[in-house]
GROMACS .gro file of C-alpha atoms in nm:
model
  228
    1MET     CA    1  -5.623  -4.901   2.602
    2LEU     CA    2  -5.340  -4.811   2.839
    3SER     CA    3  -5.419  -4.801   3.210
    4PRO     CA    4  -5.395  -4.479   3.420
    5LEU     CA    5  -5.107  -4.640   3.608
    6HIS     CA    6  -4.904  -4.644   3.286
    7TYR     CA    7  -4.946  -4.270   3.234
    8CYS     CA    8  -4.859  -4.197   3.594
    9SER     CA    9  -4.534  -4.392   3.567
   10ARG     CA   10  -4.435  -4.201   3.253
   11ALA     CA   11  -4.507  -3.873   3.425
   12VAL     CA   12  -4.286  -3.968   3.717
   13VAL     CA   13  -4.000  -4.057   3.479
   14LEU     CA   14  -4.026  -3.724   3.294
   15LEU     CA   15  -4.035  -3.525   3.616
   16GLY     CA   16  -3.727  -3.708   3.739
   17PHE     CA   17  -3.542  -3.631   3.414
   18ALA     CA   18  -3.636  -3.264   3.432
   19ALA     CA   19  -3.499  -3.244   3.786
   20THR     CA   20  -3.158  -3.350   3.659
   21LEU     CA   21  -3.136  -3.062   3.405
   22PRO     CA   22  -2.928  -2.755   3.507
   23ASN     CA   23  -3.104  -2.434   3.594
   24GLN     CA   24  -3.142  -2.196   3.296
   25ALA     CA   25  -2.967  -1.923   3.488
   26ASP     CA   26  -2.666  -2.154   3.531
   27CYS     CA   27  -2.638  -2.194   3.149
   28ARG     CA   28  -2.546  -1.829   3.085
   29PRO     CA   29  -2.194  -1.771   2.941
   30SER     CA   30  -1.944  -1.699   3.210
   31ILE     CA   31  -1.820  -1.392   3.018
   32LEU     CA   32  -2.137  -1.210   3.116
   33GLU     CA   33  -2.039  -1.238   3.479
   34HIS     CA   34  -1.677  -1.120   3.421
   35THR     CA   35  -1.578  -0.787   3.574
   36ILE     CA   36  -1.283  -0.586   3.438
   37ILE     CA   37  -1.078  -0.470   3.732
   38ASN     CA   38  -0.768  -0.322   3.562
   39ALA     CA   39  -0.802  -0.267   3.186
   40LYS     CA   40  -0.448  -0.131   3.137
   41ALA     CA   41  -0.298  -0.432   3.312
   42ASP     CA   42  -0.502  -0.664   3.085
   43ILE     CA   43  -0.380  -0.476   2.773
   44ARG     CA   44  -0.020  -0.482   2.901
   45ASP     CA   45  -0.045  -0.857   2.944
   46LEU     CA   46  -0.149  -0.883   2.578
   47ASP     CA   47   0.188  -0.722   2.479
   48VAL     CA   48   0.042  -0.458   2.246
   49GLY     CA   49   0.304  -0.197   2.333
   50ASP     CA   50   0.299   0.133   2.520
   51LEU     CA   51  -0.042   0.297   2.476
   52GLU     CA   52   0.105   0.635   2.575
   53ASP     CA   53   0.376   0.625   2.303
   54MET     CA   54   0.239   0.646   1.947
   55HIS     CA   55   0.586   0.609   1.791
   56SER     CA   56   0.695   0.274   1.935
   57ASP     CA   57   0.587  -0.076   1.835
   58VAL     CA   58   0.410   0.049   1.520
   59THR     CA   59   0.455  -0.020   1.149
   60PRO     CA   60   0.652   0.210   0.914
   61ASP     CA   61   0.335   0.300   0.725
   62PHE     CA   62   0.170   0.408   1.051
   63LEU     CA   63   0.468   0.634   1.130
   64VAL     CA   64   0.442   0.799   0.786
   65ASN     CA   65   0.071   0.865   0.830
   66LEU     CA   66   0.125   0.987   1.185
   67ASP     CA   67   0.394   1.229   1.065
   68LEU     CA   68   0.159   1.366   0.798
   69TYR     CA   69  -0.112   1.406   1.060
   70GLU     CA   70   0.114   1.582   1.310
   71ASN     CA   71   0.297   1.792   1.046
   72PRO     CA   72   0.049   1.855   0.764
   73ARG     CA   73   0.201   1.961   0.430
   74PRO     CA   74   0.036   2.199   0.184
   75PRO     CA   75  -0.143   2.013  -0.095
   76LEU     CA   76   0.062   1.946  -0.409
   77ASP     CA   77  -0.055   2.138  -0.716
   78VAL     CA   78   0.008   1.879  -0.986
   79THR     CA   79  -0.096   2.118  -1.268
   80LYS     CA   80   0.157   2.379  -1.157
   81ALA     CA   81   0.427   2.113  -1.122
   82VAL     CA   82   0.370   1.997  -1.479
   83GLN     CA   83   0.373   2.350  -1.622
   84ASP     CA   84   0.689   2.463  -1.438
   85PRO     CA   85   0.858   2.170  -1.260
   86ALA     CA   86   1.186   2.356  -1.199
   87ALA     CA   87   1.016   2.644  -1.019
   88ILE     CA   88   0.794   2.431  -0.802
   89VAL     CA   89   1.087   2.210  -0.696
   90ALA     CA   90   1.309   2.510  -0.621
   91GLN     CA   91   1.039   2.674  -0.409
   92SER     CA   92   0.936   2.356  -0.232
   93GLN     CA   93   1.026   2.374   0.135
   94ASN     CA   94   0.780   2.110   0.260
   95GLY     CA   95   0.994   1.799   0.220
   96ILE     CA   96   0.833   1.680  -0.104
   97THR     CA   97   1.067   1.548  -0.371
   98MET     CA   98   0.928   1.535  -0.725
   99VAL     CA   99   1.056   1.310  -1.000
  100PHE     CA  100   0.943   1.313  -1.364
  101ALA     CA  101   0.975   0.991  -1.562
  102THR     CA  102   0.964   1.031  -1.943
  103LEU     CA  103   0.881   0.712  -2.129
  104LEU     CA  104   1.010   0.606  -2.468
  105MET     CA  105   0.829   0.790  -2.744
  106LYS     CA  106   0.709   0.462  -2.893
  107THR     CA  107   0.564   0.357  -2.557
  108ALA     CA  108   0.401   0.698  -2.510
  109GLU     CA  109   0.223   0.668  -2.846
  110GLU     CA  110   0.102   0.319  -2.758
  111LEU     CA  111  -0.023   0.403  -2.408
  112LEU     CA  112  -0.152   0.757  -2.460
  113LYS     CA  113  -0.279   0.934  -2.145
  114PRO     CA  114  -0.507   0.655  -2.011
  115GLY     CA  115  -0.237   0.390  -2.054
  116THR     CA  116   0.019   0.616  -1.885
  117GLU     CA  117  -0.213   0.654  -1.587
  118ARG     CA  118  -0.259   0.276  -1.566
  119LEU     CA  119   0.117   0.225  -1.580
  120GLY     CA  120   0.154   0.477  -1.298
  121THR     CA  121  -0.087   0.268  -1.088
  122VAL     CA  122   0.119  -0.043  -1.159
  123TRP     CA  123   0.439   0.138  -1.059
  124LYS     CA  124   0.281   0.258  -0.734
  125THR     CA  125   0.171  -0.096  -0.646
  126LYS     CA  126   0.521  -0.234  -0.714
  127LEU     CA  127   0.686   0.045  -0.513
  128GLU     CA  128   0.458  -0.022  -0.215
  129ALA     CA  129   0.535  -0.393  -0.239
  130GLY     CA  130   0.904  -0.300  -0.210
  131GLY     CA  131   0.840  -0.084   0.098
  132VAL     CA  132   0.858   0.251  -0.085
  133THR     CA  133   0.592   0.513  -0.012
  134ALA     CA  134   0.522   0.740  -0.312
  135ASN     CA  135   0.242   0.914  -0.500
  136VAL     CA  136   0.234   0.845  -0.874
  137PHE     CA  137   0.048   1.053  -1.135
  138GLY     CA  138   0.018   0.999  -1.507
  139VAL     CA  139   0.023   1.367  -1.610
  140ASP     CA  140   0.071   1.346  -1.988
  141PRO     CA  141   0.100   1.073  -2.252
  142GLY     CA  142   0.432   0.905  -2.171
  143ARG     CA  143   0.505   1.128  -1.868
  144ILE     CA  144   0.472   1.022  -1.503
  145LEU     CA  145   0.515   1.238  -1.193
  146ILE     CA  146   0.628   1.069  -0.871
  147THR     CA  147   0.643   1.245  -0.533
  148THR     CA  148   0.804   1.123  -0.213
  149GLN     CA  149   0.829   1.254   0.144
  150LYS     CA  150   1.147   1.088   0.269
  151PRO     CA  151   1.502   1.055   0.124
  152GLU     CA  152   1.496   0.676   0.150
  153ASP     CA  153   1.176   0.668  -0.054
  154PHE     CA  154   1.331   0.888  -0.320
  155THR     CA  155   1.629   0.650  -0.339
  156GLY     CA  156   1.389   0.359  -0.385
  157VAL     CA  157   1.194   0.542  -0.655
  158ARG     CA  158   1.507   0.634  -0.846
  159LYS     CA  159   1.639   0.277  -0.839
  160PHE     CA  160   1.304   0.131  -0.944
  161VAL     CA  161   1.228   0.372  -1.228
  162LEU     CA  162   1.574   0.345  -1.382
  163GLU     CA  163   1.520  -0.031  -1.406
  164GLN     CA  164   1.199   0.000  -1.611
  165PRO     CA  165   1.250  -0.097  -1.979
  166GLU     CA  166   0.999   0.163  -2.103
  167LEU     CA  167   1.190   0.457  -1.950
  168ASP     CA  168   1.369   0.708  -2.171
  169TRP     CA  169   1.498   0.933  -1.894
  170LEU     CA  170   1.434   1.042  -1.533
  171GLU     CA  171   1.434   1.412  -1.441
  172VAL     CA  172   1.506   1.551  -1.095
  173ASN     CA  173   1.554   1.926  -1.036
  174SER     CA  174   1.579   1.979  -1.414
  175GLN     CA  175   1.864   1.726  -1.433
  176LYS     CA  176   1.818   1.426  -1.663
  177ILE     CA  177   1.923   1.084  -1.536
  178PHE     CA  178   1.949   0.795  -1.782
  179PRO     CA  179   1.931   0.419  -1.730
  180PRO     CA  180   2.262   0.233  -1.696
  181GLY     CA  181   2.452   0.217  -2.024
  182ARG     CA  182   2.311   0.542  -2.168
  183ASN     CA  183   2.406   0.908  -2.139
  184ALA     CA  184   2.154   1.052  -2.382
  185PRO     CA  185   1.783   1.012  -2.457
  186ILE     CA  186   1.661   0.767  -2.721
  187THR     CA  187   1.445   1.048  -2.862
  188SER     CA  188   1.587   1.398  -2.822
  189VAL     CA  189   1.382   1.674  -2.668
  190GLU     CA  190   1.351   1.851  -3.006
  191GLU     CA  191   1.239   1.535  -3.185
  192ARG     CA  192   0.994   1.456  -2.906
  193LYS     CA  193   0.837   1.804  -2.919
  194LYS     CA  194   0.809   1.783  -3.295
  195ARG     CA  195   0.632   1.448  -3.273
  196GLU     CA  196   0.406   1.568  -2.990
  197ARG     CA  197   0.311   1.870  -3.204
  198GLU     CA  198   0.223   1.636  -3.492
  199LEU     CA  199   0.006   1.428  -3.256
  200GLY     CA  200  -0.160   1.736  -3.108
  201TRP     CA  201  -0.020   1.673  -2.760
  202LEU     CA  202   0.181   1.994  -2.728
  203PRO     CA  203  -0.001   2.243  -2.502
  204ALA     CA  204  -0.130   2.560  -2.664
  205GLN     CA  205   0.110   2.772  -2.459
  206GLU     CA  206   0.405   2.582  -2.607
  207GLU     CA  207   0.271   2.649  -2.956
  208LYS     CA  208   0.250   3.021  -2.877
  209LYS     CA  209   0.605   3.028  -2.743
  210SER     CA  210   0.747   2.855  -3.048
  211LYS     CA  211   0.573   3.087  -3.298
  212PRO     CA  212   0.632   3.465  -3.274
  213SER     CA  213   0.324   3.675  -3.330
  214PRO     CA  214   0.285   3.871  -3.662
  215LYS     CA  215   0.294   4.196  -3.464
  216LYS     CA  216   0.638   4.116  -3.323
  217ARG     CA  217   0.761   4.022  -3.668
  218ARG     CA  218   0.639   4.355  -3.811
  219GLN     CA  219   0.805   4.547  -3.528
  220LYS     CA  220   1.128   4.362  -3.587
  221GLY     CA  221   1.110   4.445  -3.959
  222LYS     CA  222   1.046   4.813  -3.891
  223GLY     CA  223   1.349   4.830  -3.667
  224LYS     CA  224   1.573   4.698  -3.939
  225ALA     CA  225   1.429   4.937  -4.195
  226GLY     CA  226   1.487   5.235  -3.963
  227GLU     CA  227   1.847   5.135  -3.920
  228LEU     CA  228   1.898   5.131  -4.295
   0.00000   0.00000   0.00000
């Protein structure tokens, strides 16, 4: 059995060791005791730019979003643009430029509407990677609508789209633009409409326009008979 003297000596050693430990209050992180005297001076020292100027020392994407926030545009009616692209472009005064990309008929039949939408997403990703800001919509099988806000973005879209191997033609303000080396579509507008009608893609309104009603035909016949 150990003697009481042994336990007393161990107690003295432990008490001496405890006395050498720092006070718990002294172990607190120094950041808790820091006082901010001049926040603006601290931020200026970090070289983050002028906090009062939202247009300097910012990225191009931030400037685009800031411009849209400060100068909101009316929302784009994609359905109206598809039905009458010439009218919507002519009446557009909000800085939006619209471009319609028509794919090769063979590609359109392979992709259909879902595949065209996926291709539009791929195009948008590639455009953004090249520094071009644009909205891309797959509106019909083999037809993609692209909108831009700035002239330099339109230039980038035009250059990019004309380089795509699946493109038949590009249309801007009702003017067709063809890839280098071509001045005509691979599939003419008439042939394309005929094929789209066979596939059931042609909108009902186009069908009505292409076929005169029986009433009109009867009226036309009566007019000729009266003249005789």
